[in-house]
The first five atom37 places (N, CA, C, CB, O) and aatype in JSON, in Angstrom:
{
  "aatype": [12, 11, 2, 10, 4, 11, 11, 9, 2, 11, 18, 19, 14, 19, 0, 15, 12, 19, 9, 9, 14, 19, 7, 10, 9, 19, 0, 9, 19, 2, 9, 0, 0, 9, 11, 15, 15, 1, 19, 0, 3, 13, 17, 2, 3, 2, 9, 0, 15, 19, 9, 1, 11, 19, 10, 0, 17, 10, 16, 7, 17, 9, 14, 13, 15, 9, 0, 6, 13, 10, 10, 13, 7, 0, 19, 19, 9, 9, 14, 9, 9, 19, 19, 0, 19, 9, 1, 18, 15, 6, 1, 11, 7, 13, 19, 11, 0, 10, 19, 7, 10, 10, 15, 19, 13, 19, 10, 10, 18, 0, 19, 13, 0, 0, 7, 10, 7, 9, 7, 18, 1, 16, 16, 11, 10, 3, 6, 1, 12, 3, 10, 19],
  "atom_mask": [
    [1, 1, 1, 1, 1],
    [1, 1, 1, 1, 1],
    [1, 1, 1, 1, 1],
    [1, 1, 1, 1, 1],
    [1, 1, 1, 1, 1],
    [1, 1, 1, 1, 1],
    [1, 1, 1, 1, 1],
    [1, 1, 1, 1, 1],
    [1, 1, 1, 1, 1],
    [1, 1, 1, 1, 1],
    [1, 1, 1, 1, 1],
    [1, 1, 1, 1, 1],
    [1, 1, 1, 1, 1],
    [1, 1, 1, 1, 1],
    [1, 1, 1, 1, 1],
    [1, 1, 1, 1, 1],
    [1, 1, 1, 1, 1],
    [1, 1, 1, 1, 1],
    [1, 1, 1, 1, 1],
    [1, 1, 1, 1, 1],
    [1, 1, 1, 1, 1],
    [1, 1, 1, 1, 1],
    [1, 1, 1, 0, 1],
    [1, 1, 1, 1, 1],
    [1, 1, 1, 1, 1],
    [1, 1, 1, 1, 1],
    [1, 1, 1, 1, 1],
    [1, 1, 1, 1, 1],
    [1, 1, 1, 1, 1],
    [1, 1, 1, 1, 1],
    [1, 1, 1, 1, 1],
    [1, 1, 1, 1, 1],
    [1, 1, 1, 1, 1],
    [1, 1, 1, 1, 1],
    [1, 1, 1, 1, 1],
    [1, 1, 1, 1, 1],
    [1, 1, 1, 1, 1],
    [1, 1, 1, 1, 1],
    [1, 1, 1, 1, 1],
    [1, 1, 1, 1, 1],
    [1, 1, 1, 1, 1],
    [1, 1, 1, 1, 1],
    [1, 1, 1, 1, 1],
    [1, 1, 1, 1, 1],
    [1, 1, 1, 1, 1],
    [1, 1, 1, 1, 1],
    [1, 1, 1, 1, 1],
    [1, 1, 1, 1, 1],
    [1, 1, 1, 1, 1],
    [1, 1, 1, 1, 1],
    [1, 1, 1, 1, 1],
    [1, 1, 1, 1, 1],
    [1, 1, 1, 1, 1],
    [1, 1, 1, 1, 1],
    [1, 1, 1, 1, 1],
    [1, 1, 1, 1, 1],
    [1, 1, 1, 1, 1],
    [1, 1, 1, 1, 1],
    [1, 1, 1, 1, 1],
    [1, 1, 1, 0, 1],
    [1, 1, 1, 1, 1],
    [1, 1, 1, 1, 1],
    [1, 1, 1, 1, 1],
    [1, 1, 1, 1, 1],
    [1, 1, 1, 1, 1],
    [1, 1, 1, 1, 1],
    [1, 1, 1, 1, 1],
    [1, 1, 1, 1, 1],
    [1, 1, 1, 1, 1],
    [1, 1, 1, 1, 1],
    [1, 1, 1, 1, 1],
    [1, 1, 1, 1, 1],
    [1, 1, 1, 0, 1],
    [1, 1, 1, 1, 1],
    [1, 1, 1, 1, 1],
    [1, 1, 1, 1, 1],
    [1, 1, 1, 1, 1],
    [1, 1, 1, 1, 1],
    [1, 1, 1, 1, 1],
    [1, 1, 1, 1, 1],
    [1, 1, 1, 1, 1],
    [1, 1, 1, 1, 1],
    [1, 1, 1, 1, 1],
    [1, 1, 1, 1, 1],
    [1, 1, 1, 1, 1],
    [1, 1, 1, 1, 1],
    [1, 1, 1, 1, 1],
    [1, 1, 1, 1, 1],
    [1, 1, 1, 1, 1],
    [1, 1, 1, 1, 1],
    [1, 1, 1, 1, 1],
    [1, 1, 1, 1, 1],
    [1, 1, 1, 0, 1],
    [1, 1, 1, 1, 1],
    [1, 1, 1, 1, 1],
    [1, 1, 1, 1, 1],
    [1, 1, 1, 1, 1],
    [1, 1, 1, 1, 1],
    [1, 1, 1, 1, 1],
    [1, 1, 1, 0, 1],
    [1, 1, 1, 1, 1],
    [1, 1, 1, 1, 1],
    [1, 1, 1, 1, 1],
    [1, 1, 1, 1, 1],
    [1, 1, 1, 1, 1],
    [1, 1, 1, 1, 1],
    [1, 1, 1, 1, 1],
    [1, 1, 1, 1, 1],
    [1, 1, 1, 1, 1],
    [1, 1, 1, 1, 1],
    [1, 1, 1, 1, 1],
    [1, 1, 1, 1, 1],
    [1, 1, 1, 1, 1],
    [1, 1, 1, 1, 1],
    [1, 1, 1, 0, 1],
    [1, 1, 1, 1, 1],
    [1, 1, 1, 0, 1],
    [1, 1, 1, 1, 1],
    [1, 1, 1, 0, 1],
    [1, 1, 1, 1, 1],
    [1, 1, 1, 1, 1],
    [1, 1, 1, 1, 1],
    [1, 1, 1, 1, 1],
    [1, 1, 1, 1, 1],
    [1, 1, 1, 1, 1],
    [1, 1, 1, 1, 1],
    [1, 1, 1, 1, 1],
    [1, 1, 1, 1, 1],
    [1, 1, 1, 1, 1],
    [1, 1, 1, 1, 1],
    [1, 1, 1, 1, 1],
    [1, 1, 1, 1, 1]
  ],
  "atom_positions": [
    [[3.91, 32.84, 6.78], [3.4, 31.44, 5.62], [3.74, 32.03, 4.46], [1.58, 30.91, 5.48], [4.1, 31.2, 3.63]],
    [[3.79, 33.52, 3.97], [4.22, 33.72, 2.33], [5.98, 33.36, 2.72], [3.81, 35.8, 1.48], [6.65, 32.87, 1.81]],
    [[6.53, 33.58, 3.82], [7.83, 33.15, 3.76], [8.29, 31.59, 3.55], [8.31, 33.61, 4.9], [9.39, 31.28, 3.07]],
    [[7.49, 30.84, 3.9], [7.5, 29.42, 3.52], [7.27, 29.27, 2.36], [6.7, 28.63, 4.13], [8.26, 29.08, 1.65]],
    [[6.37, 29.28, 1.92], [5.78, 29.39, 0.54], [6.99, 29.83, -0.5], [4.51, 30.54, 0.55], [7.32, 29.0, -1.34]],
    [[7.52, 30.85, -0.47], [8.23, 31.19, -1.23], [9.67, 30.28, -1.33], [8.28, 32.48, -0.95], [10.4, 30.18, -2.32]],
    [[9.85, 29.58, 0.1], [11.0, 28.59, 0.24], [10.67, 27.52, -0.67], [11.23, 28.03, 1.71], [11.26, 27.01, -1.62]],
    [[9.59, 27.34, -0.14], [9.42, 26.04, -0.63], [9.2, 25.99, -2.36], [8.15, 25.42, 0.19], [9.4, 24.94, -2.97]],
    [[8.78, 27.19, -3.03], [9.09, 27.59, -4.38], [10.27, 27.44, -4.69], [8.81, 28.76, -4.67], [10.63, 26.85, -5.71]],
    [[11.18, 28.08, -3.66], [12.78, 27.77, -4.31], [13.24, 26.58, -4.33], [13.9, 28.39, -3.64], [13.99, 26.25, -5.25]],
    [[12.86, 25.59, -3.23], [13.72, 24.68, -3.14], [12.92, 23.26, -4.09], [14.08, 24.5, -1.45], [13.58, 22.33, -4.56]],
    [[12.02, 23.34, -4.15], [11.08, 22.14, -4.66], [10.33, 22.34, -5.78], [10.1, 21.74, -3.7], [9.36, 23.09, -5.67]],
    [[10.67, 21.61, -7.35], [9.77, 21.92, -8.49], [8.42, 21.24, -8.0], [10.37, 21.31, -10.01], [8.05, 20.42, -7.16]],
    [[7.8, 22.14, -9.15], [6.11, 21.92, -9.01], [6.28, 20.48, -8.73], [4.99, 22.28, -10.52], [6.42, 19.89, -7.66]],
    [[6.19, 19.91, -10.38], [5.96, 18.37, -10.38], [6.36, 17.54, -9.01], [6.83, 17.75, -11.6], [5.61, 16.67, -8.55]],
    [[7.25, 17.79, -8.57], [7.56, 17.1, -6.98], [6.61, 17.59, -5.71], [9.22, 17.56, -6.47], [6.69, 17.06, -4.6]],
    [[5.74, 18.64, -5.99], [4.73, 18.91, -5.06], [3.71, 18.05, -5.42], [4.29, 20.29, -5.0], [2.81, 17.65, -4.68]],
    [[3.83, 17.84, -6.28], [2.72, 16.2, -6.63], [3.21, 14.89, -6.74], [1.98, 16.15, -8.09], [2.38, 13.98, -6.59]],
    [[4.19, 14.65, -6.92], [4.81, 13.16, -6.89], [5.14, 13.16, -5.52], [6.19, 12.8, -7.9], [4.38, 12.27, -5.12]],
    [[5.64, 13.48, -4.73], [6.09, 12.97, -3.51], [4.85, 12.42, -2.5], [6.91, 14.13, -2.84], [4.81, 11.33, -1.93]],
    [[3.88, 13.49, -2.48], [2.77, 13.09, -1.8], [2.05, 11.96, -2.34], [1.95, 14.11, -1.69], [1.39, 11.22, -1.61]],
    [[2.12, 11.84, -3.28], [1.33, 10.13, -4.09], [1.96, 9.47, -3.88], [1.07, 9.72, -5.58], [1.35, 8.48, -3.49]],
    [[3.63, 9.24, -3.89], [4.26, 8.39, -3.31], [4.56, 7.83, -1.96], [0.0, 0.0, 0.0], [5.02, 6.72, -1.67]],
    [[4.11, 9.04, -1.03], [3.72, 8.79, 0.29], [2.41, 7.84, 0.43], [3.5, 10.14, 0.93], [2.34, 6.82, 1.13]],
    [[1.43, 8.37, -0.34], [0.14, 7.62, -0.17], [0.17, 6.21, -0.78], [-1.01, 8.41, -0.81], [-0.45, 5.3, -0.23]],
    [[0.79, 6.05, -1.75], [1.14, 4.56, -2.32], [2.23, 3.85, -0.97], [2.15, 4.75, -4.18], [2.26, 2.66, -0.64]],
    [[2.89, 4.74, -0.5], [3.83, 3.61, 0.24], [2.68, 3.58, 1.42], [5.75, 4.12, 0.78], [3.22, 2.79, 2.2]],
    [[1.62, 3.91, 1.95], [1.28, 3.52, 2.76], [0.05, 2.47, 2.68], [1.23, 4.47, 3.33], [-0.32, 1.82, 3.66]],
    [[-0.56, 2.37, 1.33], [-1.2, 1.62, 1.0], [-0.54, 0.31, 0.86], [-1.74, 2.09, 0.12], [-0.87, -0.78, 1.32]],
    [[0.56, 0.67, 0.06], [1.7, -0.81, 0.45], [2.07, -1.54, 1.63], [3.0, -0.55, 0.22], [2.32, -2.74, 1.71]],
    [[2.06, -0.34, 2.87], [2.25, -0.96, 3.82], [0.85, -1.84, 4.58], [2.9, 0.03, 4.55], [0.83, -2.92, 5.17]],
    [[-0.18, -0.92, 4.29], [-1.8, -1.77, 4.55], [-1.55, -2.97, 3.91], [-3.35, -1.03, 3.78], [-1.44, -3.91, 4.7]],
    [[-1.4, -3.36, 2.35], [-1.61, -4.16, 2.05], [-0.48, -5.18, 2.28], [-2.05, -3.89, 1.12], [-0.72, -6.22, 1.67]],
    [[0.59, -5.2, 2.93], [1.57, -5.71, 3.76], [0.81, -6.43, 4.83], [2.5, -4.62, 4.3], [0.77, -7.66, 4.98]],
    [[0.17, -5.44, 5.62], [-0.69, -6.27, 6.63], [-1.94, -7.13, 6.4], [-1.12, -5.42, 7.49], [-2.36, -8.1, 7.03]],
    [[-2.39, -6.56, 5.4], [-3.59, -7.59, 5.1], [-3.83, -7.83, 3.63], [-4.96, -7.05, 5.7], [-3.73, -6.91, 2.82]],
    [[-4.11, -8.86, 3.34], [-3.95, -9.45, 1.97], [-5.45, -9.31, 1.51], [-3.32, -11.1, 1.93], [-5.83, -9.97, 0.55]],
    [[-6.17, -8.6, 2.08], [-7.91, -8.08, 1.85], [-7.78, -6.58, 0.86], [-8.86, -7.58, 3.82], [-8.36, -6.33, -0.19]],
    [[-6.89, -5.81, 1.56], [-6.54, -4.6, 1.08], [-5.84, -4.77, -0.43], [-5.59, -3.93, 2.14], [-6.26, -4.31, -1.49]],
    [[-4.75, -5.5, -0.2], [-3.91, -5.99, -1.9], [-4.77, -6.44, -2.27], [-2.61, -7.06, -2.2], [-4.94, -6.01, -3.41]],
    [[-6.0, -7.56, -1.84], [-6.81, -8.02, -3.24], [-7.3, -6.98, -3.56], [-7.94, -9.09, -3.24], [-7.11, -6.61, -4.72]],
    [[-8.26, -5.97, -2.48], [-9.11, -4.63, -3.36], [-8.26, -3.94, -4.31], [-9.66, -3.35, -2.34], [-8.67, -3.7, -5.45]],
    [[-6.94, -3.54, -3.88], [-6.13, -2.83, -4.63], [-5.38, -3.4, -6.26], [-5.14, -2.57, -3.59], [-4.93, -2.79, -7.23]],
    [[-5.54, -4.68, -5.95], [-4.98, -5.18, -7.22], [-6.25, -5.52, -8.29], [-4.03, -6.57, -6.88], [-6.06, -5.51, -9.5]],
    [[-7.55, -5.82, -7.69], [-8.44, -5.96, -8.54], [-8.97, -4.54, -9.4], [-9.43, -6.62, -7.78], [-9.09, -4.41, -10.62]],
    [[-9.2, -3.64, -8.44], [-9.85, -2.27, -8.73], [-8.9, -1.33, -9.53], [-10.25, -1.53, -7.36], [-8.9, -1.19, -10.75]],
    [[-8.21, -0.79, -8.76], [-7.06, 0.18, -8.91], [-5.77, -0.05, -9.73], [-6.61, 0.42, -7.66], [-5.48, 0.69, -10.67]],
    [[-4.96, -1.18, -9.33], [-3.77, -1.43, -10.11], [-4.24, -2.09, -11.45], [-2.73, -2.35, -9.31], [-3.44, -1.99, -12.39]],
    [[-5.53, -2.83, -11.71], [-5.59, -3.26, -13.03], [-5.93, -2.15, -14.18], [-6.59, -4.32, -13.04], [-5.89, -2.36, -15.39]],
    [[-6.35, -0.69, -13.45], [-6.31, -0.27, -14.31], [-5.12, 1.05, -14.51], [-7.56, -0.15, -14.44], [-5.18, 1.89, -15.41]],
    [[-4.21, 0.99, -13.59], [-2.91, 1.48, -13.61], [-1.89, 0.52, -14.56], [-2.43, 1.56, -12.09], [-0.84, 1.01, -14.98]],
    [[-2.23, -0.8, -14.86], [-1.59, -1.7, -15.64], [-1.95, -1.75, -17.28], [-1.88, -2.96, -15.0], [-1.16, -2.04, -18.18]],
    [[-3.59, -1.31, -17.44], [-4.06, -0.76, -18.68], [-3.42, 0.41, -19.08], [-5.4, -0.51, -18.65], [-2.96, 0.39, -20.22]],
    [[-3.29, 1.35, -18.48], [-2.46, 2.5, -18.6], [-1.22, 2.44, -19.22], [-2.23, 2.99, -17.47], [-0.96, 2.96, -20.3]],
    [[-0.3, 1.65, -18.39], [1.12, 1.52, -18.7], [1.23, 0.7, -19.62], [1.94, 1.15, -17.71], [2.32, 0.79, -20.19]],
    [[0.08, -0.61, -20.28], [0.09, -1.12, -21.15], [0.12, -0.17, -22.71], [-0.86, -1.92, -20.82], [0.84, -0.34, -23.69]],
    [[-0.89, 0.78, -22.46], [-1.08, 1.38, -23.67], [-0.17, 2.45, -23.89], [-2.37, 1.8, -23.81], [-0.04, 2.8, -25.06]],
    [[0.38, 2.95, -23.16], [1.81, 3.77, -23.16], [2.96, 3.31, -23.87], [2.34, 3.89, -21.83], [3.67, 3.86, -24.71]],
    [[3.01, 2.0, -23.28], [4.34, 1.19, -23.9], [3.93, 0.55, -24.68], [5.17, 0.32, -23.15], [4.9, 0.53, -25.45]],
    [[3.12, -0.11, -25.18], [2.71, -1.29, -26.18], [3.47, -1.15, -27.29], [0.0, 0.0, 0.0], [4.12, -2.17, -27.51]],
    [[3.67, -0.17, -28.17], [3.88, 0.23, -28.82], [5.5, 0.43, -29.36], [3.16, 0.9, -28.55], [5.98, 0.94, -30.38]],
    [[6.1, -0.23, -28.14], [7.79, -0.3, -27.99], [8.14, -1.99, -28.1], [8.4, 0.43, -26.2], [7.78, -2.76, -27.2]],
    [[8.75, -2.37, -29.06], [8.84, -3.68, -29.49], [9.75, -3.96, -28.68], [9.1, -4.01, -30.86], [10.56, -4.75, -29.17]],
    [[9.96, -3.7, -27.73], [11.37, -4.29, -26.52], [10.48, -3.85, -25.03], [13.46, -3.0, -26.69], [9.45, -3.18, -24.94]],
    [[11.3, -4.5, -23.92], [10.7, -4.45, -22.7], [11.82, -2.78, -22.0], [10.92, -6.36, -21.77], [13.03, -2.58, -22.03]],
    [[10.69, -1.97, -21.48], [11.37, -0.79, -21.21], [12.19, -1.18, -20.04], [10.44, 0.43, -20.96], [13.27, -0.61, -19.91]],
    [[11.76, -2.34, -18.92], [12.17, -2.23, -17.87], [13.94, -2.59, -18.21], [11.24, -3.14, -16.88], [14.9, -1.89, -17.87]],
    [[13.96, -3.84, -18.94], [14.81, -4.45, -19.66], [16.12, -3.37, -19.82], [14.07, -4.9, -20.98], [17.19, -3.24, -19.21]],
    [[15.59, -2.77, -20.78], [16.23, -1.68, -21.42], [16.7, -0.28, -20.15], [15.02, -1.15, -22.69], [17.74, 0.33, -20.4]],
    [[16.19, -0.03, -19.34], [16.43, 0.47, -18.23], [17.59, -0.18, -17.44], [15.29, 0.46, -17.6], [18.58, 0.38, -16.98]],
    [[17.24, -1.58, -17.39], [18.26, -2.5, -16.51], [20.17, -2.33, -17.43], [17.41, -4.65, -16.64], [21.22, -1.97, -16.9]],
    [[20.0, -2.61, -18.39], [20.96, -2.94, -19.11], [21.38, -1.63, -19.33], [20.68, -3.77, -20.2], [22.6, -1.47, -19.36]],
    [[20.61, -0.58, -19.5], [21.48, 0.61, -19.9], [21.55, 1.65, -18.87], [0.0, 0.0, 0.0], [21.66, 2.84, -19.19]],
    [[21.49, 1.25, -17.56], [21.71, 1.86, -16.43], [23.0, 2.3, -16.13], [21.33, 1.17, -15.54], [23.31, 3.27, -15.44]],
    [[24.09, 1.12, -17.0], [25.36, 1.92, -17.03], [25.76, 3.33, -17.81], [26.19, 1.04, -17.48], [26.66, 4.15, -17.6]],
    [[24.85, 3.25, -18.65], [24.88, 4.45, -19.23], [23.98, 5.47, -18.57], [24.58, 4.29, -20.55], [24.43, 6.54, -18.15]],
    [[22.9, 5.17, -18.5], [21.85, 6.03, -18.22], [22.34, 7.22, -16.57], [20.36, 4.78, -17.98], [22.21, 8.44, -16.5]],
    [[22.84, 6.33, -15.57], [23.21, 6.84, -14.65], [24.37, 8.17, -14.79], [23.55, 5.74, -13.99], [24.21, 9.31, -14.35]],
    [[25.45, 7.7, -15.47], [25.96, 8.83, -15.26], [25.62, 10.26, -16.2], [27.24, 8.45, -15.28], [26.03, 11.4, -16.0]],
    [[24.7, 9.74, -17.32], [23.8, 11.02, -18.03], [23.1, 11.66, -16.72], [22.44, 10.42, -19.32], [23.08, 12.89, -16.73]],
    [[22.58, 11.1, -15.74], [21.6, 11.69, -14.92], [22.46, 12.31, -13.67], [20.45, 10.57, -14.48], [21.81, 12.91, -12.81]],
    [[23.84, 12.21, -13.53], [24.36, 12.26, -12.66], [24.88, 13.68, -13.36], [25.11, 11.04, -12.21], [24.84, 14.66, -12.6]],
    [[25.16, 13.82, -14.14], [26.08, 14.98, -15.5], [25.19, 15.65, -15.41], [26.49, 14.63, -17.29], [25.61, 16.73, -15.0]],
    [[23.67, 15.7, -15.61], [22.5, 16.25, -15.87], [22.08, 17.1, -14.36], [21.45, 15.0, -16.38], [21.83, 18.31, -14.33]],
    [[22.06, 16.39, -13.43], [22.1, 16.5, -12.13], [23.14, 17.62, -11.43], [22.36, 15.18, -11.75], [22.79, 18.12, -10.36]],
    [[24.12, 17.92, -11.89], [25.23, 19.03, -11.74], [25.07, 20.02, -12.63], [26.62, 18.56, -11.92], [25.25, 21.2, -12.29]],
    [[24.78, 19.73, -13.67], [24.82, 21.2, -14.84], [23.42, 21.77, -14.22], [24.68, 20.79, -17.06], [23.44, 22.95, -13.86]],
    [[22.0, 20.92, -14.02], [21.26, 21.7, -13.56], [21.3, 22.45, -12.1], [20.35, 21.11, -13.73], [20.97, 23.62, -11.93]],
    [[21.71, 21.68, -11.22], [22.21, 22.42, -9.79], [23.22, 23.84, -9.98], [23.21, 21.17, -8.86], [23.55, 24.72, -9.19]],
    [[23.51, 23.61, -11.33], [24.61, 25.07, -11.24], [23.73, 26.22, -11.75], [26.2, 24.99, -12.41], [23.93, 27.41, -11.52]],
    [[22.78, 25.75, -12.44], [22.21, 27.07, -12.46], [20.73, 26.82, -11.78], [22.16, 27.7, -14.07], [20.03, 27.75, -12.16]],
    [[20.06, 26.05, -11.01], [18.79, 26.39, -10.22], [19.12, 25.94, -8.64], [17.36, 25.51, -10.89], [18.27, 26.07, -7.76]],
    [[20.2, 25.5, -8.44], [20.75, 24.99, -7.1], [20.58, 23.62, -6.88], [0.0, 0.0, 0.0], [19.71, 22.87, -7.32]],
    [[21.59, 23.38, -6.08], [21.95, 21.57, -5.79], [20.49, 21.18, -4.86], [23.87, 21.19, -4.5], [19.89, 20.16, -5.22]],
    [[20.08, 21.76, -3.99], [18.95, 21.27, -3.41], [17.68, 20.92, -4.21], [18.65, 22.15, -2.51], [17.06, 19.85, -4.23]],
    [[17.46, 22.0, -4.84], [16.09, 21.46, -6.0], [16.5, 20.83, -7.12], [15.15, 22.67, -6.68], [15.51, 20.42, -7.74]],
    [[17.74, 20.51, -7.79], [18.2, 19.45, -8.07], [17.92, 17.85, -7.61], [19.17, 19.78, -7.89], [17.56, 16.9, -8.3]],
    [[18.19, 17.91, -6.34], [18.23, 16.91, -5.76], [16.84, 16.32, -5.52], [18.93, 17.13, -4.73], [16.55, 15.13, -5.59]],
    [[15.9, 17.52, -5.15], [14.17, 17.17, -4.89], [14.29, 16.62, -6.1], [12.79, 18.46, -4.67], [14.35, 15.4, -6.06]],
    [[14.36, 17.13, -7.18], [14.01, 16.35, -8.53], [14.37, 15.36, -8.8], [0.0, 0.0, 0.0], [13.6, 14.51, -9.24]],
    [[15.68, 15.15, -8.64], [16.14, 13.13, -8.68], [15.34, 13.04, -7.59], [18.11, 12.31, -8.33], [14.29, 13.24, -8.21]],
    [[14.98, 12.91, -6.47], [14.2, 12.21, -5.71], [12.9, 11.83, -6.23], [14.08, 12.83, -4.63], [12.43, 10.7, -6.27]],
    [[12.33, 13.04, -6.67], [10.8, 12.98, -7.05], [11.07, 11.8, -8.62], [9.99, 15.05, -7.49], [10.15, 11.05, -8.94]],
    [[11.94, 11.81, -9.15], [12.27, 10.68, -10.06], [12.04, 9.26, -9.81], [13.49, 10.74, -10.29], [11.24, 8.53, -10.39]],
    [[12.99, 8.91, -8.71], [12.93, 7.88, -8.16], [11.53, 7.37, -7.44], [13.91, 8.01, -7.41], [11.17, 6.19, -7.47]],
    [[10.79, 8.48, -6.79], [9.59, 8.34, -5.77], [8.61, 7.75, -6.94], [8.99, 9.98, -4.89], [7.81, 6.84, -6.72]],
    [[8.79, 8.42, -8.29], [7.51, 8.46, -9.16], [7.74, 6.35, -9.78], [7.76, 10.19, -10.89], [6.82, 5.53, -9.83]],
    [[9.15, 6.12, -10.1], [9.33, 5.17, -10.22], [8.83, 4.22, -9.21], [10.33, 5.22, -10.45], [7.84, 3.53, -9.43]],
    [[9.56, 4.18, -7.98], [8.57, 3.42, -7.18], [6.92, 3.29, -7.1], [8.88, 3.78, -6.11], [6.27, 2.25, -7.18]],
    [[6.43, 4.67, -6.91], [5.1, 4.49, -6.93], [4.58, 3.87, -8.22], [4.5, 5.73, -6.67], [3.58, 3.16, -8.15]],
    [[5.05, 4.05, -9.17], [4.09, 3.05, -10.44], [4.79, 1.65, -10.22], [4.34, 3.63, -12.47], [4.2, 0.66, -10.67]],
    [[5.6, 1.53, -9.77], [5.82, 0.02, -9.55], [4.75, -0.59, -8.58], [7.29, -0.25, -8.95], [4.01, -1.54, -8.79]],
    [[4.86, 0.17, -7.5], [4.17, -0.39, -6.33], [2.85, -0.32, -6.46], [4.5, 0.21, -5.14], [2.21, -1.34, -6.24]],
    [[2.29, 0.68, -6.77], [0.74, 0.8, -7.31], [0.18, 0.17, -8.36], [0.44, 1.98, -7.65], [-1.04, 0.06, -8.46]],
    [[1.01, -0.28, -9.22], [0.55, -1.05, -10.5], [1.09, -2.65, -10.54], [0.0, 0.0, 0.0], [0.4, -3.55, -11.02]],
    [[2.3, -2.84, -10.01], [2.35, -4.26, -10.03], [2.62, -5.01, -8.37], [3.61, -4.62, -11.14], [2.04, -6.03, -8.0]],
    [[3.89, -4.01, -7.32], [3.96, -4.37, -6.2], [3.21, -4.97, -5.35], [0.0, 0.0, 0.0], [3.53, -6.06, -4.88]],
    [[1.79, -4.14, -4.94], [0.67, -4.56, -4.32], [0.42, -6.02, -4.73], [-0.46, -3.66, -4.63], [0.47, -7.01, -4.0]],
    [[0.2, -5.99, -5.77], [-0.21, -7.38, -6.37], [0.27, -8.99, -5.76], [0.0, 0.0, 0.0], [-0.33, -10.06, -5.67]],
    [[1.75, -8.49, -5.38], [2.61, -9.43, -4.38], [2.0, -10.0, -2.93], [3.89, -8.58, -3.98], [2.37, -11.03, -2.37]],
    [[1.17, -9.25, -2.57], [0.84, -9.04, -1.28], [-0.67, -9.7, -1.31], [0.98, -7.43, -0.84], [-1.2, -9.75, -0.2]],
    [[-1.51, -10.26, -2.54], [-2.69, -10.62, -2.32], [-2.8, -12.14, -1.92], [-3.42, -10.26, -3.45], [-1.87, -12.91, -1.69]],
    [[-4.23, -12.39, -1.89], [-4.38, -13.77, -1.66], [-3.52, -15.0, -2.47], [-5.77, -13.95, -1.9], [-3.37, -14.9, -3.69]],
    [[-2.98, -16.13, -1.74], [-2.56, -16.83, -2.77], [-3.42, -17.85, -3.64], [-1.61, -17.39, -2.28], [-4.33, -18.61, -3.33]],
    [[-2.85, -17.61, -4.72], [-3.67, -18.3, -5.95], [-4.12, -19.78, -5.31], [-2.58, -18.53, -7.52], [-5.23, -20.0, -5.78]],
    [[-3.8, -20.7, -4.58], [-4.37, -21.72, -4.09], [-5.55, -21.64, -3.27], [-3.55, -22.28, -3.51], [-6.36, -22.56, -3.16]],
    [[-5.62, -20.71, -2.79], [-6.78, -20.07, -1.67], [-7.92, -19.64, -2.58], [-6.19, -18.57, -0.68], [-9.04, -20.14, -2.59]],
    [[-7.52, -18.78, -3.23], [-8.32, -18.24, -4.55], [-9.27, -19.24, -4.91], [-7.38, -17.96, -5.88], [-10.48, -19.28, -4.72]],
    [[-8.27, -20.28, -5.62], [-9.1, -21.13, -6.35], [-9.6, -22.47, -5.25], [-8.19, -21.65, -7.77], [-10.23, -23.39, -5.75]],
    [[-9.36, -22.49, -4.14], [-9.95, -23.17, -3.17], [-9.41, -24.99, -3.74], [-11.82, -22.68, -3.16], [-10.05, -26.04, -3.82]],
    [[-8.06, -24.65, -4.0], [-7.26, -25.7, -3.97], [-6.96, -26.51, -2.89], [-6.31, -25.37, -4.34], [-6.91, -27.74, -2.94]],
    [[-6.74, -25.78, -1.87], [-6.55, -26.21, -0.55], [-7.33, -27.54, 0.04], [-6.91, -25.07, 0.21], [-7.15, -27.9, 1.2]]
  ]
}
């Protein structure tokens, strides 16, 4: 068991040990929301609203859209990330660098899915407002 823990610590960054399980939980909730609009309604009304408020508080002081900045800046950001991963992998190991990069993508997915994405699976607006 100690050898397993040492190997995990050698190849997995500490933050990844939290981010990846959170991403898996969000993926499971997302699948449940796809199957049931009641799950999506509950998540959107109770949990996602808090996540959106936190994101608004964190990014509200920035006078432009961070998502658009990342989208347009991807041409510059992606090569910078690749170079950073290569340099980091020379010092810490390729697997650890790859797991760290995977953690960044899992974090982006988890924040989007938990805060916004599950909201696309809620009950349709016309049904909620009894317009049908």
